[in-house]
Coordinates of C-alpha atoms in Angstrom, one line a residue:
X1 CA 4.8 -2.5 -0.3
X2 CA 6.2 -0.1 1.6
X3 CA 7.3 3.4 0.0
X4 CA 8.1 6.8 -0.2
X5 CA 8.1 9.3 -3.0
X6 CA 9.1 12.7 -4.8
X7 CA 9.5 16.4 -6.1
X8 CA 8.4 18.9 -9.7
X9 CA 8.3 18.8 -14.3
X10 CA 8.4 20.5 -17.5
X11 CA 11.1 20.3 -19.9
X12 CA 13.2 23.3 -19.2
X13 CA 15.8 23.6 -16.5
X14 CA 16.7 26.3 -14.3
X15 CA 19.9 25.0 -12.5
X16 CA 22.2 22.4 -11.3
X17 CA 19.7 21.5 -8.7
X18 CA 16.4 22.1 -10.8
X19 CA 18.0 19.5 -13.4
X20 CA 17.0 17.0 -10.9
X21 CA 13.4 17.1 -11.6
X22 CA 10.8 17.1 -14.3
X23 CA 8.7 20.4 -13.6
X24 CA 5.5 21.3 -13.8
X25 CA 4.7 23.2 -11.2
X26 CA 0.9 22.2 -10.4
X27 CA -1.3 20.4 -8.5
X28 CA -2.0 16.8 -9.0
X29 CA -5.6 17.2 -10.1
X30 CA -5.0 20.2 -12.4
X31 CA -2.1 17.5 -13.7
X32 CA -4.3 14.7 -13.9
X33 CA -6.6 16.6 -15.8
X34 CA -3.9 18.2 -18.3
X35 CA -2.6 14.4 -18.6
X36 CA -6.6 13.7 -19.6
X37 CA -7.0 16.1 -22.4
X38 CA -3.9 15.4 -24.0
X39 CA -5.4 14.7 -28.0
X40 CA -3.7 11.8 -29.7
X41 CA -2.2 12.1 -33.0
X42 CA -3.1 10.1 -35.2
X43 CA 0.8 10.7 -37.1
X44 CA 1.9 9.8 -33.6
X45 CA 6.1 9.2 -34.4
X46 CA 7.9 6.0 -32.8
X47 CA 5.5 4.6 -30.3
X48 CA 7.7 5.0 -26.6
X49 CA 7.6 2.8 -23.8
X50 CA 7.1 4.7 -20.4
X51 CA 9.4 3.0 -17.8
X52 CA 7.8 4.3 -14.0
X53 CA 9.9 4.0 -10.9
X54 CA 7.9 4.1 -8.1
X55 CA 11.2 4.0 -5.5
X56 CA 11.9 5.1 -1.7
X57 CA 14.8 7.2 -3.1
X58 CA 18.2 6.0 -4.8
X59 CA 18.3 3.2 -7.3
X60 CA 20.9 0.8 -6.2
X61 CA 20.5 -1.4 -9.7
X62 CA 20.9 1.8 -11.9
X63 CA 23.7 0.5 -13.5
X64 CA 22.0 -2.6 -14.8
X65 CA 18.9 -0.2 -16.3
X66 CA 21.4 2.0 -18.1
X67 CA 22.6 -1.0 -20.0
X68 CA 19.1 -2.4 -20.9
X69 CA 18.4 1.0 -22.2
X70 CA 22.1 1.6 -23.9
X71 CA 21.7 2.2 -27.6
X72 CA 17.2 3.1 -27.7
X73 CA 17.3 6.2 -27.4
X74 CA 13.9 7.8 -28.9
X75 CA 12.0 4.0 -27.7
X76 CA 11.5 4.7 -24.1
X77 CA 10.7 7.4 -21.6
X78 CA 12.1 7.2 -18.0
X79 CA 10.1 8.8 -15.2
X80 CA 11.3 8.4 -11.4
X81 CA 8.9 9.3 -8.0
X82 CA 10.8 9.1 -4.7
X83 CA 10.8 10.2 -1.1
X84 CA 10.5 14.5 -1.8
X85 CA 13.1 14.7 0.2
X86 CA 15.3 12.7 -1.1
X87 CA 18.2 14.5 -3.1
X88 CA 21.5 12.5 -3.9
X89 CA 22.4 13.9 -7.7
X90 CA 22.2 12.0 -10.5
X91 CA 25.1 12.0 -12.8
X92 CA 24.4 13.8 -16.3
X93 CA 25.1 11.3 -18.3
X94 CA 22.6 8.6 -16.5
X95 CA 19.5 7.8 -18.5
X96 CA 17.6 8.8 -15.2
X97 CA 19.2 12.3 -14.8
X98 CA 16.0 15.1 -14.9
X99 CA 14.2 12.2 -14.7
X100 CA 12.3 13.3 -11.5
X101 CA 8.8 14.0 -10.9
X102 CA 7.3 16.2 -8.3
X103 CA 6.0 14.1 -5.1
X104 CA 5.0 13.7 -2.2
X105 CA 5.3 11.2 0.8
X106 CA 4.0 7.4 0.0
X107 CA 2.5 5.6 3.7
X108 CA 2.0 1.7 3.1
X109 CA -1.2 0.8 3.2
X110 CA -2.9 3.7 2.3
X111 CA -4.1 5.7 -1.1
X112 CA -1.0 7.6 -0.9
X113 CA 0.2 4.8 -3.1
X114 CA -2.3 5.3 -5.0
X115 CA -1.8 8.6 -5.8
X116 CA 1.9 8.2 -6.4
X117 CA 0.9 5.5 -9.5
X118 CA -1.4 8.4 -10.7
X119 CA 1.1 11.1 -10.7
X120 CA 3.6 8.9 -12.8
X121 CA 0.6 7.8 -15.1
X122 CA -0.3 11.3 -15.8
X123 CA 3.2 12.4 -16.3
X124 CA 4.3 9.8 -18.5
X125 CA 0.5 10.5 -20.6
X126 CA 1.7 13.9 -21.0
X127 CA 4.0 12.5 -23.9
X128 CA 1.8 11.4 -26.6
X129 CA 4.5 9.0 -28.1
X130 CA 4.7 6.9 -24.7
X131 CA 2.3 4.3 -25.9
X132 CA 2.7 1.5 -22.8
X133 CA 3.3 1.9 -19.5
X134 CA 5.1 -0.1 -16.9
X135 CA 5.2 0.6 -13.0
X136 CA 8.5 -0.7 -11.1
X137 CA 10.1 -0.8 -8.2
X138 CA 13.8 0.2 -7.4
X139 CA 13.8 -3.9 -6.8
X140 CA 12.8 -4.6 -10.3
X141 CA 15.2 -6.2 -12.9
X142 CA 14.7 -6.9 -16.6
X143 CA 14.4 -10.6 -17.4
X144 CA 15.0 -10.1 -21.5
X145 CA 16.7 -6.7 -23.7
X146 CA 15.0 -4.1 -24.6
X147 CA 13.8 -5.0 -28.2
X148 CA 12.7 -8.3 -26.8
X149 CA 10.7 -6.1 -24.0
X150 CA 9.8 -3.2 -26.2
X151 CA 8.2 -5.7 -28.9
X152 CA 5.9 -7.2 -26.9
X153 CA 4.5 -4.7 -25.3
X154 CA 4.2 -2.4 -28.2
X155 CA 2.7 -5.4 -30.1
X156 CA 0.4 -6.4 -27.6
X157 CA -3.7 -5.9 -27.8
X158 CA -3.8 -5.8 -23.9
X159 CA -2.6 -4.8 -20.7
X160 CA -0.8 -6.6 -18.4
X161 CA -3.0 -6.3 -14.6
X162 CA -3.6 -8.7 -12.1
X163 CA -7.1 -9.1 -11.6
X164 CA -8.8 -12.1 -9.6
X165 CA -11.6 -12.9 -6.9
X166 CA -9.5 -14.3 -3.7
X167 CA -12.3 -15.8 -1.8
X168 CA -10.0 -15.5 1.5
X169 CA -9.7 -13.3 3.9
X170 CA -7.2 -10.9 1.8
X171 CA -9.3 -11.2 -0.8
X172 CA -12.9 -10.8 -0.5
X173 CA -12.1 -10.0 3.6
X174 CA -10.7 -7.0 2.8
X175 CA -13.8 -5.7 1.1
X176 CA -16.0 -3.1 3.0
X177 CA -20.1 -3.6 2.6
X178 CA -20.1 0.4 2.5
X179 CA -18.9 0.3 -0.7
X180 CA -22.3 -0.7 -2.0
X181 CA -23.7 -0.2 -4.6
X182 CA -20.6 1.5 -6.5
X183 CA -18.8 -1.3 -5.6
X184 CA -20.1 -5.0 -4.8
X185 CA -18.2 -7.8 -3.2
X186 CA -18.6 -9.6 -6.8
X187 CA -16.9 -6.3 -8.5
X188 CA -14.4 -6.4 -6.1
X189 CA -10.8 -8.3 -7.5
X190 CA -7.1 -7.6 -6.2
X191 CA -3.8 -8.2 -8.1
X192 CA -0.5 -7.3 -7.9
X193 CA 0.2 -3.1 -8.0
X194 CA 3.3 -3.9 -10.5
X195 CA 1.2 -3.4 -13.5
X196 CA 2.0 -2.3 -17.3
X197 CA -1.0 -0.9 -19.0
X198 CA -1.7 0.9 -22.8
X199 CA -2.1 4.1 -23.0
X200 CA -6.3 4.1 -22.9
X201 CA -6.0 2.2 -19.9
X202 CA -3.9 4.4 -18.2
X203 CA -6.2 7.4 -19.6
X204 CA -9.2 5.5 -17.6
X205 CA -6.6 4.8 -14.5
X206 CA -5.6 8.7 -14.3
X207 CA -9.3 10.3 -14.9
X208 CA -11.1 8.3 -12.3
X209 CA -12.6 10.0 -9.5
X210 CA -15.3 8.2 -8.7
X211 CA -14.0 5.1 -7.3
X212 CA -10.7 6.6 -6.1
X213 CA -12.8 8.4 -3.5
X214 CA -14.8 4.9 -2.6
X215 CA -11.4 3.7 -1.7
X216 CA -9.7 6.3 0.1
X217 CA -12.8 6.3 2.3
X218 CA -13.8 2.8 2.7
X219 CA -10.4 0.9 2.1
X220 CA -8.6 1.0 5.6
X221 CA -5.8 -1.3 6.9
X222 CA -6.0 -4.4 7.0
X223 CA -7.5 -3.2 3.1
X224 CA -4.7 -1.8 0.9
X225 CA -5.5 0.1 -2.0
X226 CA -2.8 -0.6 -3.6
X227 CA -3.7 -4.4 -4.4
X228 CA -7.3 -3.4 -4.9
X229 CA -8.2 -0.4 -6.1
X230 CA -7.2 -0.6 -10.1
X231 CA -7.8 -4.2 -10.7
X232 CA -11.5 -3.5 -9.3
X233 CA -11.6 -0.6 -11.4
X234 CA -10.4 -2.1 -14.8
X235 CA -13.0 -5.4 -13.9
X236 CA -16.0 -3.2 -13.0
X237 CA -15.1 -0.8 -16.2
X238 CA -13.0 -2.2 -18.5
X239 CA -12.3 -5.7 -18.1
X240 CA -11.9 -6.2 -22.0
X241 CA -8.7 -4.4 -21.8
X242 CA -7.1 -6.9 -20.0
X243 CA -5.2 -9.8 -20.2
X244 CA -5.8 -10.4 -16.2
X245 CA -1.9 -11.0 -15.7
X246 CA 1.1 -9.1 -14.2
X247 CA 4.3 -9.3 -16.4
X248 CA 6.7 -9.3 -12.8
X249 CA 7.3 -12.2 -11.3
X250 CA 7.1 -12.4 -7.6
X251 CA 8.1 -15.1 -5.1
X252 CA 5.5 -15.4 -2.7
X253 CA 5.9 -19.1 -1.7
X254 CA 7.7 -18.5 2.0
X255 CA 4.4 -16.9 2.9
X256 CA 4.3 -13.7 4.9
X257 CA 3.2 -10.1 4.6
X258 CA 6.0 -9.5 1.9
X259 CA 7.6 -11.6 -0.9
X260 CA 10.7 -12.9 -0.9
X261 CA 14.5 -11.0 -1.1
X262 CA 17.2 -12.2 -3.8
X263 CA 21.0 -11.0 -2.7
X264 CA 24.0 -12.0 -5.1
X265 CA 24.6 -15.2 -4.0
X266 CA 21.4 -16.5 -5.3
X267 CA 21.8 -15.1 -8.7
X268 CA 22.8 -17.6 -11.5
X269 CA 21.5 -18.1 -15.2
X270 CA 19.7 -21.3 -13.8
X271 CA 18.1 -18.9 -11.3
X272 CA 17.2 -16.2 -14.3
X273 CA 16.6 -18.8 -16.5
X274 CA 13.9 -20.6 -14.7
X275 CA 12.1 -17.2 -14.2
X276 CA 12.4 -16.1 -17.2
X277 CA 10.4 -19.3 -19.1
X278 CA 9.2 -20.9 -15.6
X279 CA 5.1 -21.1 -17.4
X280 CA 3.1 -21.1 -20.4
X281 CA 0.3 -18.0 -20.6
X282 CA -1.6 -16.4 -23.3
X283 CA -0.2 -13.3 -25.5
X284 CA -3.0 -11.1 -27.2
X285 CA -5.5 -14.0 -26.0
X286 CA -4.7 -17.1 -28.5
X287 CA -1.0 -17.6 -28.5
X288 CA 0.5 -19.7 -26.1
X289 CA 4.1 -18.5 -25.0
X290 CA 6.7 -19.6 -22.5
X291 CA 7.5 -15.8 -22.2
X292 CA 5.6 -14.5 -19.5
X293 CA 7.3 -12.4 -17.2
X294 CA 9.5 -9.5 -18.4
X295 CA 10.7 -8.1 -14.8
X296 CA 11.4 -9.4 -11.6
X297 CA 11.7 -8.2 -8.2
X298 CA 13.0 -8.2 -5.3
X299 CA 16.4 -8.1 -5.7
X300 CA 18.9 -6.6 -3.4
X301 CA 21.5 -3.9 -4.1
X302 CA 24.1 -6.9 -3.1
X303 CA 22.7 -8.5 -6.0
X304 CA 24.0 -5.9 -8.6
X305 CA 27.6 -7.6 -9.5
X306 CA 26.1 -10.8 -10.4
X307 CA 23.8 -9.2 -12.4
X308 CA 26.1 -7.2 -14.2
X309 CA 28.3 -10.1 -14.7
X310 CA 25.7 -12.6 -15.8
X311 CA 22.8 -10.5 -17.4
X312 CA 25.2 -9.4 -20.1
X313 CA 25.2 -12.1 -22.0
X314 CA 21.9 -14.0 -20.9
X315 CA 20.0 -11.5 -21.9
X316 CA 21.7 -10.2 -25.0
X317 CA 22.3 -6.5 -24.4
X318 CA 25.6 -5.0 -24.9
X319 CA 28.4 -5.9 -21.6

């Protein structure tokens, strides 16, 4: 996954071109350990949903988002990391106005990307209402509304990581012998980096530092941290957190280095449809559900009318 990220948070605003950003003003370990000590409340108001665009700058399906969030105000929190140097202005009155945070460039392959998923994590933990937290891309699209979304997250025991043993060669291939004994080749797992994790699990994710430096030492190209780092980490430490699947469906079947691309003439509620209830799956480890994915990716910025034309309706939020 190829990317590049973002720019600075707090809650007060300075000027016109300040507004862009959250600000804090530090560095990312004196963040991640601020994000750390936060102490939950235990009279903790409306539990929040943290919604985490990892992007390479704009968001071409924008106008999609700000209809699934339209009318939940006080349910969600919206945090964006792109390219720092990136600045097109967001309008005021988009959900993702401010919604900024500080960053710095994301290379593919590398624990950059890593790093990028910590510094949203640790932002979005500074909130103590943001209970759940989902990482997207600026591909991603919502598959049901926002109640649907928000009630089975926020009702769910578990996270949502991909976590398996590929025997193959970008599985188990990938792993480095030098990571012994921290890290054995039966530790070691990958998944897909689109994860949506509970707030303890993100704590865990955030104040590692042990295995972080394993990785950015020992996992090298043709090994991406990215698919490997957290679902290692969350099997070797806290695998009973888990439900040990992603919640974003990805096409994967033409094969290649990257999934597959969906522009707007491949969009129909057949299309939607068969994603949206395409398999059965667990929820909170006995119920058996045909809801199983909650985003999708990739879609294309051609794919945006359809959406807007279709989704509407399909997926019961406001036209």
């Amino acid at each position: 996954m190829a990317i590049a990220p973002f720019a600075s948070t707090n809650t007060t605003s300075v000027s016109l071109e300040a507004q862009r950003f959250i600000k804090y003003n530090t560095s990312d370990d004196e963040l991640f350990r601020k994000a750390t000590s936060m102490v939950q409340s235990k009279n903790t108001t409306v539990a929040k949903v943290a919604f985490m665009f990892l992007t390479k700058g704009p968001l071409p399906l924008a106008p999609l988002w700000e209809k699934f969030f339209a009318g939940h105000e006080g349910f969600y929190s919206i945090y964006v990391h792109s390219h720092p140097f990136y600045n097109e202005t967001v309008p005021e009155s988009s959900v993702f106005h401010g919604r900024r945070i500080p960053s710095q460039t994301v290379y593919w392959g590398t624990t950059t990307m890593i790093d990028a998923e910590k510094r949203l994590l640790a932002n979005a933990l500074l909130d103590i209402s943001n209970q759940r937290f989902v990482l997207l891309s600026e591909s991603c699209i919502p598959l049901f509304n926002f109640t649907t979304i928000y009630k089975y997250l926020i009702n769910s025991n578990l996270s949502f990581l991909g976590s398996f043993d590929d025997p193959r060669s970008p599985g188990r291939g990938r792993y480095n012998p030098k990571m012994s004994p921290s890290i054995n080749i039966t530790d070691w797992r990958k998944g897909s980096q689109w994860f949506e994790v509970h707030r303890d699990l993100a704590l865990h994710i955030v104040s590692d530092t042990k295995y972080y430096r394993i990785f950015k030492t020992h996992c090298l190209p043709p090994c991406y941290s990215d698919e490997h780092y957290i679902p290692t980490l969350v099997n070797i430490l806290y695998p009973e957190l888990n439900s040990n699947r992603s919640i974003t469906w990805v096409d994967w079947s033409r094969g290649g280095p990257h999934p597959a691309k969906f522009g707007g003439n491949q969009i129909t509620d057949e299309f939607l449809d068969q994603i949206r209830y395409r398999s059965k799956c667990l929820y909170n480890g006995n119920t058996v559900t045909s809801v199983c994915n909650l985003f999708a990716r990739k879609f294309l910025p051609n794919a945006l009318g359809p959406l807007l034309r279709i989704c509407p309706l399909l997926l019961g939020f406001n036209p």
